[in-house]
C-alpha cells in the first residue's frame, strides 16, 4: 500500500474510527520482552543475511531504474514499457526495507491520489504517461527525479537496522500488499503489470521464510512444510499466467483466476503469520 | 498493530510506538484524526478478563449430542450461512479439518475463544477476538457435506464414492429457476445461528480461518428475523412481504414427528447419516418494490392467508387447519388454487422443517432495487419425497412466483452429532 507523508496531515485524536481500549499490558509485556531478547541473539545471522539480500535487490533496482529512466529520456516508449514491470520487481522484493524510508517510498512508488497532485512523481506517474498519455514527452523531469530518489535510497539502505521484528512482520506484510492492492489490479492500474509486483512480493516473502526456516523447523516442522507447500501452490498458479519471461496483464485474468490467486495468498499468509514462533526460546 | 519496524518516522503516542505505516493507513480518511489504538501491544488483551463475565449458562446450546444443533433448535435471531469449496485433495486434511472444527465449535458454543492467547507478541492471536465479552447467544454451528464432496467431475475425490447417499444429489432444475453460479452449490456448508450477528459471524470467521489451505469460501449469506427483544411474545415471524411465515411448520418438540420428517433413520440409506438430516438452501430474491404496489387483496390471494392475522382465507385463526374445500360467495375456493399456502400444503403428505431467514444485501446495482429476500433453509429426512415434490408444485403455478426469483440453491447432508471426544463427520470418514 503506497501511502502519504505523515507530517502535517494527521491530527491525533482520541475519538476513533477504529477504537481500541487502553489495554492493560502488565504481565504479558514482561514475558514478551524475555522472548524478544532470546530471539535477537539466535537470529543475528539471519538478519544480516537478509540485509545483504535486500541491499542486493536495491542495487539491482538502481540498475534497472537507470535503464528505465534512460529509455524514458530517450523517448523510447516501447523500451520503457518493456522495462517497467521487471524493474519494479526488485523494489517489491525488498519492500520491507524500502518502506522503512517514509520519505522516499512515496516519492518512488506513490499511486495517483496517494499524494497531492503537485507532489506526485515516481514510477506510477511515468506509468500513466506511458500507458495513458502514450508519450514520454514531458516526463523527462520525473525520470530524473526518480533516478535521484532511487540513488538516495541505495545510499540510505546501508543504515537500516534489520531486526527479527522487521522480518516477521515484513513477510506477512508483503503478502498483505498482494491481497489489498495487487490482486485487485489497483497497483499498476495503467500498465496492468500487477502480476510482476505480485510475484516479487511473494518472492520477497519466501526469502524471509527461507532465512528463518532453520529456526522454524526446530519449533514446528509441520508448519515449515505447510508454508513451503503453499508457496509452491502460488508459484504454480503464477506460472500458469506466464507470458514469455514475464507475466500476462492483469486484465487478461478471469474473475475465477483472480479469486483463485487471492485465496491462495490467504492460504499461505495464514500459516506464514505463525513465523513469529522463531522468536521463542527453543 | 504489533508492528514497530525501525522507522525513522516512528512516533511515540501515549508512550506506545506506532509505525509510519500504521499511521499512514489511516490517512486516507481525509485528514480526520484517527489513530489506531493505544498500541504496540494492543493485541494482548487478557482473555480471562475478556470472557469471564460473558457467558450466561442459559444462552448455551451444547455442541455435542445425538444430533447437530441448529436443526430442531428454536430459531435464533440471526444466521450466517456459508458454502465452501474443498481445495485439498487429501482425505487426511479433510478429517483434520473436521476435528479442528469440532474442537473450535465446542468452545465457540460455550462462548469461549477458539484458542488461548500466546504471550509471544510476534504471533497473531488464535481467536479473532470480536466476540470477547459477549455471551454465547445460543450459538449453534451446523456442518453439512454436499454431493460434490463425494464425486466431482467423475472423480472419487476422497474415496467416499461408495458412501454417497442416493438422496444426496444436485436438486433437479425446477421451472422458473434463475440460479446463479455465485450462489449455488458447495462441497461443505456451515450454518451458524445465534441471537447476535456478531457472535454468529465470529464463529464462521474463525472456522473459515481454520480451514485456510483446505477449503475456501464459495458463497456466504447472512439472514435475520425479528428478534426476541422486538417480539417477546414470539409470534410467528413475518417475511419481507409482511406475511407470517411458518404458521404450519412442524413441531420441533414432537420427537416422533422429527424422526418421521427430519432425522435420517436406520435403513434410509448409508448408516453414517443416521441421526443427520438433509438441508436444502435456496436464496430467493423478493421483488419487494413490485409487491409494495400490489393491492392487499391481491397479496392475500397470493399467499392464501390474511396478512393481519395469518389465518387462512375464509377462516379465523392463524393455526386453524387449512380448509381447502371452503368456497366463497362467488363459488370460488377461499384459498385460491394458485396460492402459496394451498400449493405448499398439497395433500398434506409432504412436510419439511422450515428454518428460513430474511436477508437484505443492500442494493441490486443493476436495477437500483433492494437486493432482499429469503434465505430459505429447510431440513428433511428424504428430499425426493419432501422438498422436491413441494417445490415442483410451487414452481409450476405458485402465484408468488411473480414476485420472487430463485437465485441460489444447494443441498447438503447434515452430519449426525458428535459425542464428546469424537468429531463431526466421524461416521463418514472412519
XYZ file of N, CA and C in Angstrom, chain A residues 80-239:
480
model
N 10.763 1.590 -22.686
C 10.366 1.997 -21.334
C 9.245 1.093 -20.822
N 8.259 0.833 -21.669
C 7.144 -0.035 -21.277
C 7.626 -1.438 -20.931
N 8.578 -1.914 -21.747
C 9.074 -3.272 -21.523
C 9.861 -3.375 -20.216
N 10.532 -2.284 -19.850
C 11.372 -2.330 -18.653
C 10.601 -2.076 -17.361
N 9.442 -1.464 -17.485
C 8.690 -1.020 -16.299
C 8.389 -2.149 -15.296
N 7.710 -3.185 -15.753
C 7.308 -4.279 -14.851
C 8.491 -4.973 -14.184
N 9.441 -5.454 -14.984
C 10.599 -6.151 -14.401
C 11.401 -5.269 -13.435
N 11.556 -3.987 -13.751
C 12.346 -3.107 -12.883
C 11.728 -3.035 -11.492
N 10.436 -2.908 -11.460
C 9.740 -2.761 -10.176
C 9.879 -3.994 -9.292
N 10.127 -5.122 -9.879
C 10.182 -6.360 -9.090
C 11.262 -6.296 -8.013
N 12.379 -5.643 -8.346
C 13.468 -5.558 -7.349
C 13.027 -4.768 -6.127
N 12.290 -3.725 -6.401
C 11.786 -2.896 -5.309
C 10.764 -3.671 -4.479
N 9.880 -4.350 -5.161
C 8.806 -5.069 -4.476
C 9.345 -6.233 -3.634
N 10.422 -6.851 -4.089
C 11.008 -7.940 -3.294
C 11.559 -7.411 -1.983
N 12.172 -6.237 -2.044
C 12.849 -5.685 -0.865
C 11.964 -4.701 -0.107
N 10.685 -4.748 -0.356
C 9.797 -3.735 0.190
C 9.861 -3.526 1.704
N 10.001 -4.590 2.502
C 10.061 -4.338 3.945
C 11.168 -3.351 4.305
N 12.261 -3.373 3.535
C 13.361 -2.455 3.779
C 13.082 -1.102 3.132
N 12.681 -1.153 1.880
C 12.466 0.088 1.140
C 11.445 0.979 1.843
N 10.463 0.348 2.417
C 9.389 1.097 3.056
C 9.798 1.812 4.329
N 10.897 1.360 4.876
C 11.358 1.989 6.107
C 11.579 3.485 5.881
N 11.943 3.823 4.660
C 12.184 5.237 4.365
C 10.886 5.919 3.977
N 10.263 6.432 5.010
C 8.932 7.004 4.851
C 8.889 8.193 3.912
N 10.031 8.824 3.674
C 10.028 9.957 2.755
C 10.261 9.518 1.317
N 11.079 8.487 1.141
C 11.412 8.065 -0.225
C 10.366 7.152 -0.849
N 9.792 6.287 -0.037
C 8.829 5.319 -0.560
C 7.714 5.980 -1.374
N 7.061 7.017 -0.822
C 6.024 7.658 -1.654
C 6.582 8.349 -2.893
N 7.783 8.862 -2.795
C 8.345 9.537 -3.984
C 8.582 8.546 -5.118
N 8.964 7.345 -4.737
C 9.275 6.336 -5.751
C 8.033 5.591 -6.207
N 7.142 5.338 -5.253
C 6.110 4.341 -5.526
C 4.666 4.781 -5.245
N 4.428 6.074 -5.008
C 3.049 6.512 -4.720
C 2.166 6.329 -5.951
N 0.926 5.937 -5.695
C -0.015 5.836 -6.799
C -0.806 7.137 -6.888
N -1.465 7.330 -7.997
C -2.217 8.568 -8.181
C -3.248 8.708 -7.062
N -3.267 9.855 -6.452
C -4.229 10.068 -5.381
C -3.661 9.802 -3.999
N -2.523 9.090 -3.947
C -1.890 8.838 -2.648
C -1.284 10.115 -2.077
N -0.824 10.949 -2.965
C -0.183 12.206 -2.554
C -0.814 13.338 -3.374
N -0.669 14.576 -2.881
C -1.205 15.691 -3.665
C -0.615 15.680 -5.078
N -1.428 16.038 -6.030
C -1.050 16.002 -7.442
C 0.321 16.631 -7.708
N 0.557 17.792 -7.083
C 1.818 18.504 -7.377
C 3.043 17.765 -6.830
N 2.801 16.862 -5.873
C 3.938 16.105 -5.330
C 4.093 14.736 -5.990
N 3.157 14.407 -6.850
C 3.152 13.052 -7.392
C 4.200 12.879 -8.482
N 5.124 11.933 -8.222
C 6.131 11.592 -9.213
C 6.391 10.104 -9.116
N 7.561 9.674 -9.580
C 7.927 8.272 -9.408
C 7.393 7.356 -10.490
N 7.509 6.073 -10.202
C 7.176 5.049 -11.196
C 5.754 5.157 -11.742
N 4.816 5.333 -10.850
C 3.417 5.308 -11.309
C 3.037 6.551 -12.124
N 3.715 7.654 -11.838
C 3.464 8.858 -12.637
C 3.904 8.618 -14.083
N 5.077 8.026 -14.189
C 5.600 7.749 -15.535
C 4.757 6.659 -16.207
N 4.306 5.701 -15.383
C 3.422 4.652 -15.909
C 2.208 5.279 -16.604
N 1.633 6.267 -15.942
C 0.464 6.919 -16.531
C 0.830 7.594 -17.859
N 2.004 8.227 -17.877
C 2.450 8.867 -19.108
C 2.586 7.867 -20.244
N 3.203 6.732 -19.921
C 3.471 5.742 -20.964
C 2.195 5.085 -21.482
N 1.301 4.719 -20.565
C 0.150 3.926 -20.993
C -1.113 4.743 -21.262
N -1.257 5.867 -20.552
C -2.470 6.655 -20.776
C -2.212 7.769 -21.801
N -1.180 8.579 -21.535
C -0.868 9.663 -22.480
C -0.096 9.142 -23.688
N 0.415 7.927 -23.517
C 1.165 7.285 -24.583
C 2.335 8.120 -25.081
N 3.058 8.679 -24.151
C 4.199 9.513 -24.525
C 5.258 9.518 -23.421
N 6.446 9.917 -23.769
C 7.488 10.141 -22.763
C 7.734 11.641 -22.653
N 7.200 12.377 -23.594
C 7.391 13.837 -23.616
C 6.823 14.482 -22.371
N 7.638 15.286 -21.747
C 7.181 15.955 -20.533
C 7.440 15.123 -19.294
N 7.893 13.883 -19.493
C 8.122 13.010 -18.343
C 9.614 12.892 -17.995
N 10.443 13.584 -18.763
C 11.894 13.501 -18.540
C 12.256 13.941 -17.121
N 11.581 15.023 -16.675
C 11.893 15.540 -15.332
C 11.523 14.508 -14.256
N 10.423 13.782 -14.473
C 10.041 12.754 -13.500
C 11.075 11.628 -13.487
N 11.586 11.322 -14.665
C 12.602 10.280 -14.776
C 13.866 10.701 -14.023
N 14.261 11.956 -14.196
C 15.443 12.467 -13.482
C 15.262 12.383 -11.976
N 14.113 12.856 -11.530
C 13.845 12.862 -10.098
C 13.817 11.436 -9.545
N 13.178 10.532 -10.289
C 13.084 9.141 -9.855
C 14.479 8.547 -9.671
N 15.335 8.837 -10.633
C 16.692 8.293 -10.557
C 17.415 8.816 -9.317
N 17.227 10.112 -9.047
C 17.842 10.700 -7.853
C 17.339 10.010 -6.587
N 16.039 9.824 -6.532
C 15.443 9.224 -5.334
C 15.907 7.786 -5.131
N 16.022 7.073 -6.234
C 16.439 5.677 -6.131
C 17.912 5.601 -5.704
N 18.723 6.510 -6.211
C 20.124 6.566 -5.765
C 20.215 6.883 -4.272
N 19.346 7.785 -3.844
C 19.338 8.160 -2.437
C 18.917 6.960 -1.578
N 17.961 6.223 -2.084
C 17.504 5.022 -1.378
C 18.675 4.058 -1.199
N 19.439 3.883 -2.278
C 20.596 2.979 -2.208
C 21.576 3.437 -1.146
N 21.794 4.744 -1.094
C 22.753 5.294 -0.131
C 22.255 5.097 1.297
N 20.995 5.257 1.480
C 20.437 5.183 2.830
C 20.264 3.755 3.339
N 20.126 2.836 2.417
C 19.727 1.499 2.805
C 20.760 0.825 3.707
N 22.000 1.234 3.571
C 23.050 0.686 4.440
C 22.795 0.968 5.914
N 22.062 2.026 6.167
C 21.875 2.431 7.558
C 20.727 1.698 8.258
N 19.987 0.926 7.498
C 18.827 0.264 8.104
C 19.267 -0.825 9.071
N 18.650 -0.799 10.225
C 18.914 -1.869 11.162
C 17.844 -2.936 10.948
N 18.265 -4.117 10.546
C 17.292 -5.181 10.311
C 17.083 -5.949 11.618
N 15.845 -5.978 12.062
C 15.524 -6.697 13.303
C 14.671 -7.917 12.955
N 14.602 -8.888 13.857
C 13.720 -10.026 13.618
C 12.277 -9.565 13.409
N 11.912 -8.538 14.154
C 10.570 -7.983 14.031
C 10.278 -7.537 12.597
N 11.262 -6.837 12.021
C 11.099 -6.340 10.658
C 10.856 -7.509 9.688
N 11.556 -8.594 9.931
C 11.406 -9.751 9.041
C 10.050 -10.424 9.233
N 9.703 -10.641 10.495
C 8.474 -11.375 10.789
C 7.248 -10.625 10.282
N 7.202 -9.330 10.601
C 6.050 -8.571 10.115
C 6.181 -8.334 8.616
N 7.417 -8.189 8.146
C 7.641 -7.911 6.730
C 7.137 -9.013 5.823
N 7.342 -10.262 6.236
C 6.942 -11.388 5.388
C 5.435 -11.368 5.148
N 4.679 -11.216 6.217
C 3.227 -11.205 6.055
C 2.760 -9.919 5.377
N 3.431 -8.799 5.708
C 3.066 -7.535 5.060
C 3.184 -7.610 3.540
N 4.201 -8.295 3.078
C 4.382 -8.431 1.638
C 3.163 -9.104 1.011
N 2.674 -10.131 1.698
C 1.508 -10.836 1.163
C 0.247 -9.996 1.331
N 0.210 -9.242 2.426
C -0.942 -8.363 2.613
C -1.028 -7.336 1.493
N 0.123 -6.873 1.054
C 0.159 -5.946 -0.076
C -0.458 -6.587 -1.312
N -0.122 -7.850 -1.486
C -0.685 -8.576 -2.625
C -2.206 -8.632 -2.489
N -2.669 -8.980 -1.280
C -4.110 -9.129 -1.040
C -4.869 -7.835 -1.250
N -4.268 -6.731 -0.804
C -5.043 -5.499 -0.823
C -4.896 -4.677 -2.092
N -3.758 -4.784 -2.791
C -3.681 -3.947 -3.988
C -3.251 -4.644 -5.268
N -2.452 -5.702 -5.157
C -2.018 -6.344 -6.402
C -3.105 -7.241 -6.986
N -3.709 -8.027 -6.120
C -4.680 -8.986 -6.639
C -5.958 -8.279 -7.086
N -6.065 -7.007 -6.717
C -7.236 -6.238 -7.125
C -6.949 -5.405 -8.368
N -5.690 -5.438 -8.819
C -5.348 -4.690 -10.029
C -5.239 -3.192 -9.806
N -5.079 -2.764 -8.551
C -5.028 -1.329 -8.278
C -3.613 -0.766 -8.311
N -2.629 -1.657 -8.208
C -1.256 -1.173 -8.108
C -0.801 -0.562 -9.444
N -0.877 -1.366 -10.476
C -0.439 -0.884 -11.793
C -1.661 -0.671 -12.675
N -2.409 0.327 -12.293
C -3.732 0.478 -12.896
C -3.706 0.930 -14.349
N -2.563 1.428 -14.828
C -2.495 1.831 -16.242
C -1.813 0.780 -17.097
N -0.761 0.174 -16.532
C 0.000 -0.796 -17.325
C -0.541 -2.210 -17.158
N -1.269 -2.428 -16.047
C -1.807 -3.756 -15.701
C -0.726 -4.817 -15.557
N 0.433 -4.363 -15.098
C 1.537 -5.311 -14.880
C 1.558 -5.789 -13.425
N 0.403 -5.834 -12.804
C 0.320 -6.177 -11.377
C 0.948 -7.526 -11.023
N 0.890 -8.462 -11.957
C 1.413 -9.788 -11.620
C 2.926 -9.784 -11.393
N 3.630 -8.818 -12.000
C 5.069 -8.703 -11.730
C 5.282 -8.363 -10.254
N 4.530 -7.369 -9.795
C 4.639 -6.949 -8.394
C 4.190 -8.082 -7.473
N 3.137 -8.742 -7.882
C 2.571 -9.873 -7.134
C 3.664 -10.917 -6.913
N 4.250 -11.347 -8.020
C 5.275 -12.396 -7.942
C 6.449 -11.939 -7.084
N 6.849 -10.684 -7.241
C 8.007 -10.177 -6.499
C 7.714 -10.115 -4.999
N 6.518 -9.699 -4.639
C 6.156 -9.694 -3.220
C 6.224 -11.104 -2.637
N 5.713 -12.057 -3.395
C 5.733 -13.448 -2.928
C 7.187 -13.921 -2.786
N 8.024 -13.568 -3.777
C 9.437 -13.968 -3.701
C 10.131 -13.337 -2.499
N 9.804 -12.086 -2.244
C 10.389 -11.396 -1.090
C 9.979 -12.056 0.223
N 8.742 -12.484 0.293
C 8.257 -13.165 1.497
C 8.918 -14.530 1.632
N 9.077 -15.201 0.490
C 9.683 -16.523 0.533
C 11.137 -16.447 1.018
N 11.824 -15.392 0.601
C 13.211 -15.219 1.036
C 13.287 -15.151 2.566
N 12.385 -14.396 3.142
C 12.369 -14.268 4.607
C 12.077 -15.622 5.248
N 11.115 -16.309 4.678
C 10.778 -17.646 5.186
C 11.999 -18.565 5.117
N 12.692 -18.517 3.988
C 13.862 -19.400 3.841
C 14.926 -19.091 4.883
N 15.127 -17.794 5.118
C 16.143 -17.409 6.096
C 15.762 -17.831 7.517
N 14.493 -17.755 7.813
C 14.052 -18.103 9.168
C 13.766 -19.594 9.320
N 13.813 -20.305 8.205
C 13.341 -21.688 8.220
C 14.127 -22.617 9.135
N 15.429 -22.396 9.200
C 16.249 -23.258 10.051
C 15.738 -23.196 11.494
N 15.443 -21.989 11.908
C 14.925 -21.768 13.260
C 13.482 -22.310 13.368
N 12.713 -22.088 12.317
C 11.310 -22.515 12.335
C 11.198 -24.039 12.422
N 12.044 -24.717 11.670
C 11.982 -26.183 11.684
C 12.220 -26.757 13.080
N 13.054 -26.051 13.854
C 13.292 -26.504 15.229
C 12.019 -26.410 16.049
N 11.197 -25.423 15.727
C 9.988 -25.190 16.512
C 8.820 -26.022 16.018
N 8.662 -26.102 14.697
C 7.474 -26.754 14.158
C 7.723 -27.187 12.704
N 8.154 -28.418 12.569
C 8.486 -28.968 11.237
C 7.287 -28.973 10.299
N 6.141 -29.368 10.847
C 4.910 -29.441 10.066
C 4.566 -28.095 9.449
N 4.659 -27.080 10.305
C 4.319 -25.728 9.855
C 5.247 -25.311 8.720
N 6.534 -25.581 8.900
C 7.502 -25.223 7.883
C 7.149 -25.882 6.548
N 6.792 -27.151 6.643
C 6.430 -27.892 5.434
C 5.184 -27.303 4.777
N 4.238 -26.966 5.619
C 2.993 -26.429 5.067
C 3.250 -25.118 4.332
N 4.078 -24.260 4.940
C 4.372 -22.975 4.300
C 5.006 -23.196 2.924
N 5.976 -24.124 2.874
C 6.626 -24.404 1.595
C 5.615 -24.893 0.557
N 4.713 -25.773 0.995
C 3.676 -26.276 0.089
C 2.834 -25.136 -0.471
N 2.481 -24.206 0.423
C 1.626 -23.080 -0.011
C 2.379 -22.151 -0.979
N 3.675 -21.947 -0.731
C 4.472 -21.162 -1.689
C 4.461 -21.862 -3.049
N 4.667 -23.183 -3.019
C 4.687 -23.936 -4.283
C 3.363 -23.777 -5.034
N 2.286 -23.787 -4.278
C 0.972 -23.650 -4.924
C 0.819 -22.296 -5.610
N 1.281 -21.248 -4.936
C 1.184 -19.913 -5.544
C 2.032 -19.846 -6.811
N 3.253 -20.363 -6.716
C 4.108 -20.318 -7.909
C 3.484 -21.101 -9.051
N 2.846 -22.202 -8.697
C 2.236 -22.989 -9.764
C 1.085 -22.206 -10.414
N 0.334 -21.471 -9.608
C -0.729 -20.625 -10.182
C -0.129 -19.486 -11.009
N 0.927 -18.876 -10.482
C 1.562 -17.771 -11.208
C 2.153 -18.255 -12.531
N 2.734 -19.456 -12.493
C 3.336 -19.989 -13.715
C 2.315 -20.183 -14.830
